[in-house]
PDB file of C-alpha atoms in Angstrom:
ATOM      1  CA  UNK A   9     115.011  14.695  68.442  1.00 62.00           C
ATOM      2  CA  UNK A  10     114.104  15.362  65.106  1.00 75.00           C
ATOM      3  CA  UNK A  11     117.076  15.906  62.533  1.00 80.00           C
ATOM      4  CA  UNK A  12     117.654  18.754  60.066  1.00 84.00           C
ATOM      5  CA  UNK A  13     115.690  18.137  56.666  1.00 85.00           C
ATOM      6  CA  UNK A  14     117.721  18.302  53.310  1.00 83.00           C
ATOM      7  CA  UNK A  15     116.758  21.766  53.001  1.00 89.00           C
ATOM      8  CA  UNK A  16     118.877  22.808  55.782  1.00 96.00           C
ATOM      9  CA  UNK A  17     122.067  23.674  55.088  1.00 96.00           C
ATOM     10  CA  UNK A  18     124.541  25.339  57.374  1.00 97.00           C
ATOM     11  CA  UNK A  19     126.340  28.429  55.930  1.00 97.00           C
ATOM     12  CA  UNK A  20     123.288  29.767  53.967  1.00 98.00           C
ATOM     13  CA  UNK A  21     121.324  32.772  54.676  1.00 98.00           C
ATOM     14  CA  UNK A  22     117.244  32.282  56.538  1.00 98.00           C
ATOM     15  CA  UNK A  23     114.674  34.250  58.060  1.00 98.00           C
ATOM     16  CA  UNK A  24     114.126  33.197  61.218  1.00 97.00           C
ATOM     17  CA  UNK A  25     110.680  32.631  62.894  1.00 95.00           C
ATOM     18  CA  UNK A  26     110.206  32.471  66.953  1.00 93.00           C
ATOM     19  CA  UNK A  27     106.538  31.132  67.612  1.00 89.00           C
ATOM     20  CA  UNK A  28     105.292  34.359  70.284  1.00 76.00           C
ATOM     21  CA  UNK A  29     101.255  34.789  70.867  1.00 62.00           C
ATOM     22  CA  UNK A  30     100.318  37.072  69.155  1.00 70.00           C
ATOM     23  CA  UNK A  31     102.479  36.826  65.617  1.00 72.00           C
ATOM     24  CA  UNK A  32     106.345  35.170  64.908  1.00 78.00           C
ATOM     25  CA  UNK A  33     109.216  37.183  66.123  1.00 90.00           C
ATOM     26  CA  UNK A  34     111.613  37.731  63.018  1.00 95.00           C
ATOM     27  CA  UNK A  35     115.481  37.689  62.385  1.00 97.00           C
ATOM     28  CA  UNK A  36     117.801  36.273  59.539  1.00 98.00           C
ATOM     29  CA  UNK A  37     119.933  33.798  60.638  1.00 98.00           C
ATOM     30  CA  UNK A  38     123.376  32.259  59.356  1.00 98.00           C
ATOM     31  CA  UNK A  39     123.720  28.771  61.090  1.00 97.00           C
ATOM     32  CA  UNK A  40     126.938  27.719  61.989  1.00 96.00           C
ATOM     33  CA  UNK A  41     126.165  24.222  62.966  1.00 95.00           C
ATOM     34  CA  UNK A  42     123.206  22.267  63.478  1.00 93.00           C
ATOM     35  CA  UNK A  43     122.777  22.978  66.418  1.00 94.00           C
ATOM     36  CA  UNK A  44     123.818  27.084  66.413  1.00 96.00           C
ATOM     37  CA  UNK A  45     123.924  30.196  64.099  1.00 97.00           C
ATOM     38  CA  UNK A  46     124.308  33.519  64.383  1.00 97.00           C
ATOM     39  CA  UNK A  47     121.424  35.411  64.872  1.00 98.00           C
ATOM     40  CA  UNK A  48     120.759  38.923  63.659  1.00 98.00           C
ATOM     41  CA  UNK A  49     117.409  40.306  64.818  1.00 96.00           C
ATOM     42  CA  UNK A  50     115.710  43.731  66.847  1.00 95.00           C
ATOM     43  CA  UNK A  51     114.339  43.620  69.948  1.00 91.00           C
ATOM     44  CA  UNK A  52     112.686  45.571  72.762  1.00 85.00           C
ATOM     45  CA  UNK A  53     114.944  47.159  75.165  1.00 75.00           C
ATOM     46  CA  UNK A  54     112.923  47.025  78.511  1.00 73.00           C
ATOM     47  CA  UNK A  55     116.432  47.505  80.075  1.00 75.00           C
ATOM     48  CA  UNK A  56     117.526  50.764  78.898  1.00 73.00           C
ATOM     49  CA  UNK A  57     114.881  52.275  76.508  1.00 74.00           C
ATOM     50  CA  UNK A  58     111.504  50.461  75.721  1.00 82.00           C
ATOM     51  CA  UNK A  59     112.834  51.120  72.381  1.00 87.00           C
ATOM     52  CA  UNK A  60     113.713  48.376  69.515  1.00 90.00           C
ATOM     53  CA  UNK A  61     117.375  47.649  69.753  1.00 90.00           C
ATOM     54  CA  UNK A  62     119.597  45.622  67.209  1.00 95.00           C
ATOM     55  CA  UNK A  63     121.340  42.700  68.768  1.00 95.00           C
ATOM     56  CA  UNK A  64     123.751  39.940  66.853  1.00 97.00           C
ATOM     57  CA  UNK A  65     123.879  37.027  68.784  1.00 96.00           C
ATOM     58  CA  UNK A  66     124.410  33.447  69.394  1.00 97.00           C
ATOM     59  CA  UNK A  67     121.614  31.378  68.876  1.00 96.00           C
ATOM     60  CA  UNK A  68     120.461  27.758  68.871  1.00 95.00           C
ATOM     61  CA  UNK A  69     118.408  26.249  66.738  1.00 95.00           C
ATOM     62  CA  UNK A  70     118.136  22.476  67.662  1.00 89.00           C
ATOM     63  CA  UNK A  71     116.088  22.019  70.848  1.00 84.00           C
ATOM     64  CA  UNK A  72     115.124  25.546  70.795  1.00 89.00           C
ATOM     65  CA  UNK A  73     111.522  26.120  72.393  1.00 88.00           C
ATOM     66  CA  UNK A  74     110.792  28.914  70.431  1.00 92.00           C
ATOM     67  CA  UNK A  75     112.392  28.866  66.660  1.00 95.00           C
ATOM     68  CA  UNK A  76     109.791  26.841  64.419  1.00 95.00           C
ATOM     69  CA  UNK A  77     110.677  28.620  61.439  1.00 96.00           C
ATOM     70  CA  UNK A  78     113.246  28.422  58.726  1.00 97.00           C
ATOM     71  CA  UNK A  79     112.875  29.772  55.413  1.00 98.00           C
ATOM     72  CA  UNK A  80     115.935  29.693  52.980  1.00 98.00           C
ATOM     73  CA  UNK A  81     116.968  32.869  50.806  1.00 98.00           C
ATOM     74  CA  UNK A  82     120.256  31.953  49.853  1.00 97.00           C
ATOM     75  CA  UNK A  83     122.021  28.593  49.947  1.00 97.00           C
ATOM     76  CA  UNK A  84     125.492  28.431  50.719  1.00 96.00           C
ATOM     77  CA  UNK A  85     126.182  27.154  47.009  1.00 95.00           C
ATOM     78  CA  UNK A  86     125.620  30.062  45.407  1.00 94.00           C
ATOM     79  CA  UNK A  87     128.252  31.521  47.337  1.00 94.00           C
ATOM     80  CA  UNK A  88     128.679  32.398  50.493  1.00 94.00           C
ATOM     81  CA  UNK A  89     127.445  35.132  52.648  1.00 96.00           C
ATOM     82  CA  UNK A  90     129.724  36.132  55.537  1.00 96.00           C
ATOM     83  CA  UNK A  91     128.568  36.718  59.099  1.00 96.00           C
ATOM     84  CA  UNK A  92     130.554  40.132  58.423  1.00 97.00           C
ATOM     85  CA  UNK A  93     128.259  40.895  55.617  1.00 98.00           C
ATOM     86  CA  UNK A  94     125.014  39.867  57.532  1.00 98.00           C
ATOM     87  CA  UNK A  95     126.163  41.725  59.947  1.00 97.00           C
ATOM     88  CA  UNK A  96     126.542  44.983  57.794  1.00 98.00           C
ATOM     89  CA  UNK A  97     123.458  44.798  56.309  1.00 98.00           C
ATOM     90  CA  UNK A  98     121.784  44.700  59.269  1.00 98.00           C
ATOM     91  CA  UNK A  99     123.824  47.761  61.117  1.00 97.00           C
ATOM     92  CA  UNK A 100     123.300  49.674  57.836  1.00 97.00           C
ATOM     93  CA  UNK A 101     118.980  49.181  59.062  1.00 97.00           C
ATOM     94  CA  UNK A 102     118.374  51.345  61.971  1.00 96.00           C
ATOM     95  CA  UNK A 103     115.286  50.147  64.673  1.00 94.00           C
ATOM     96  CA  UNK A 104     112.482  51.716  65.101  1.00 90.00           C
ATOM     97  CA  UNK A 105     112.563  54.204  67.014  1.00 88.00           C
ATOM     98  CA  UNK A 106     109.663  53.063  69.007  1.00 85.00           C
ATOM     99  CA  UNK A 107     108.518  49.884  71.029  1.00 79.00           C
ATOM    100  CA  UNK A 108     105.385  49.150  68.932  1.00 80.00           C
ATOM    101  CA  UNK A 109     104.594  45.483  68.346  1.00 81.00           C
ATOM    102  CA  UNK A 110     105.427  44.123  65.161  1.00 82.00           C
ATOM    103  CA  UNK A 111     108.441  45.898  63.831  1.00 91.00           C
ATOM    104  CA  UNK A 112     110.806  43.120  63.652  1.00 92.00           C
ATOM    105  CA  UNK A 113     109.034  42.033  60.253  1.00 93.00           C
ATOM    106  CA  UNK A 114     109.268  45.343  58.500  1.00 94.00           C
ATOM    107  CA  UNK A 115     113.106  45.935  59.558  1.00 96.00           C
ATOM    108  CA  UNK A 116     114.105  42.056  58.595  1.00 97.00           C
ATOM    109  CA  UNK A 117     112.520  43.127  54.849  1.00 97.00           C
ATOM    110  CA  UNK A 118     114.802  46.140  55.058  1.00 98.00           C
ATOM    111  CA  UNK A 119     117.749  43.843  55.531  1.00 98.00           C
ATOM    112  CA  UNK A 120     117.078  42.017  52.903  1.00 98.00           C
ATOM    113  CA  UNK A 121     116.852  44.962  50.561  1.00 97.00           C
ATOM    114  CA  UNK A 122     120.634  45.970  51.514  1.00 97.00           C
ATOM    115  CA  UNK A 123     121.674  42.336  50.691  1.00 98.00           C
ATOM    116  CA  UNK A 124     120.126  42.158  47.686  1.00 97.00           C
ATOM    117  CA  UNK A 125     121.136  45.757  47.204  1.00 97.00           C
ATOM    118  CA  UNK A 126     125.410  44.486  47.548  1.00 97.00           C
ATOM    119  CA  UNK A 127     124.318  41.685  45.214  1.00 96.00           C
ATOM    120  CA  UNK A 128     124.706  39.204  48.123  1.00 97.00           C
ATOM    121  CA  UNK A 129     121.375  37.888  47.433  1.00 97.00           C
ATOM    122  CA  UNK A 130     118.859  37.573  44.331  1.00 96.00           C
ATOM    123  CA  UNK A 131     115.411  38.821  46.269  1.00 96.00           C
ATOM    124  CA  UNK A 132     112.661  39.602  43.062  1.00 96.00           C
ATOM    125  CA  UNK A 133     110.079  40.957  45.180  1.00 97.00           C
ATOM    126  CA  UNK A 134     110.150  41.811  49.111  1.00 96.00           C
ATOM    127  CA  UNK A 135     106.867  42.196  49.855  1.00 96.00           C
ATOM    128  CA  UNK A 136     105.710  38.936  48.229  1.00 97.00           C
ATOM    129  CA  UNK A 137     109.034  37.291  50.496  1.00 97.00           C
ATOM    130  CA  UNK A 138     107.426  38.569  53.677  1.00 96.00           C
ATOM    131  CA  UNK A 139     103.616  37.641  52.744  1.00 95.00           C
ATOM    132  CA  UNK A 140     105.222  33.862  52.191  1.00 97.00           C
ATOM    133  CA  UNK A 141     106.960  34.128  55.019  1.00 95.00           C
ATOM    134  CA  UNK A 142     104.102  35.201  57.566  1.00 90.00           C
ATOM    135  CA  UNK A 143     101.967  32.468  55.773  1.00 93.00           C
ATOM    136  CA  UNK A 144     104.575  29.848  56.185  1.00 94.00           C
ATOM    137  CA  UNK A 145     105.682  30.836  59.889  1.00 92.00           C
ATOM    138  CA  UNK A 146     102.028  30.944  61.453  1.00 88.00           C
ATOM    139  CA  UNK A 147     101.580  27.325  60.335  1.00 90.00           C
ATOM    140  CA  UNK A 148     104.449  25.867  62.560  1.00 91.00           C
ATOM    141  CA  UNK A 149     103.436  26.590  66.087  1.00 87.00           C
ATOM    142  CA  UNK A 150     103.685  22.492  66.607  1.00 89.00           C
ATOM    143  CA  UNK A 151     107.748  23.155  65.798  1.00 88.00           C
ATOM    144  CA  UNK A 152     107.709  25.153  68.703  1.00 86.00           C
ATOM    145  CA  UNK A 153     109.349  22.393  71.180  1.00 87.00           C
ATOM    146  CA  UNK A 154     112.666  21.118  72.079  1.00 87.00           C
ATOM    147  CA  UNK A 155     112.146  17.791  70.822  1.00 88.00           C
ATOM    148  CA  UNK A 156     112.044  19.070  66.854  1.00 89.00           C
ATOM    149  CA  UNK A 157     113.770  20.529  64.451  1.00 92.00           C
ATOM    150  CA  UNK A 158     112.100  23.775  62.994  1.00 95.00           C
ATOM    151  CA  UNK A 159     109.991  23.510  59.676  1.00 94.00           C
ATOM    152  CA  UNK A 160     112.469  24.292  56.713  1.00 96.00           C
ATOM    153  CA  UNK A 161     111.140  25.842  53.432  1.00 96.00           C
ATOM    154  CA  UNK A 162     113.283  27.694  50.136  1.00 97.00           C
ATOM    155  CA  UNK A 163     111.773  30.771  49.250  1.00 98.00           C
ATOM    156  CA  UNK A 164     110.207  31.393  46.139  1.00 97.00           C
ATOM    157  CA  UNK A 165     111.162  35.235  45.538  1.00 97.00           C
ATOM    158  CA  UNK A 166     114.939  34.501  47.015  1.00 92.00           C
ATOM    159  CA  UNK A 167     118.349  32.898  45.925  1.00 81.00           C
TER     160      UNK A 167
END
């Protein structure tokens, strides 16, 4: 098992990225451990709606299969960001109200607007944050296995 590189620190604030086929699913992510966070993220709800849902969950990140993506927007230095907060921010962002591919990417950026918007974080431009991201996040598919620790990178447009 591969360990967590300096850039990892638990307490601050990522985007998450799950390797999928066709393009990374997308969350933020306050880890709690090395091994867990909590998890903020939208998903399909085949159960009840075929609609995106929000969910706020549990989630590991060592020896997951899928998570291959880190990518720091506010280290735990600066202050910290409570799961209360993340959680607020993310509540105040209402899914799509449709189940087309893709959306998680567009509602994570709106997230980060009402963090940066409660002065929580320092984001200087959103769409350039989700361009790195995508570009970073496509390039780990070989993190995608239990046996290593997803790629960690620090933003350039957050703090």
């Amino acid at each position: 098992m591969s360990s967590a590189p300096p850039e990892f620190t638990i307490g601050s604030l990522y985007i998450a990225g799950f390797t999928q086929a066709r393009a990374p699913h997308v969350g933020l992510i306050i880890p709690t451990s090395n091994q867990t966070g909590c998890l903020v993220h939208i998903r399909i709800d085949r159960a009840t709606s075929d609609k995106w849902a929000y969910q706020c969950r549990a989630q590991p990140i060592q020896s997951d299969m899928f998570l291959s993506s880190l990518l720091k927007l506010h280290d735990i230095s600066a202050g910290p960001i409570t799961l209360d907060q993340l959680r607020a921010a993310a509540t105040a962002v209402p899914p799509p109200d449709n189940d087309e591919f893709g959306e998680c990417e567009a509602w994570m950026a709106q997230v980060v607007e009402q963090l940066h918007a409660a002065n929580l974080i320092a984001c200087t431009d959103v769409k350039g944050l989700v361009d790195e991201f995508h570009a970073f996040a496509i390039r780990n598919r070989t993190y995608a296995r239990r046996d290593k620790f997803p790629n960690v990178a620090v933003s350039q447009f957050c703090a």
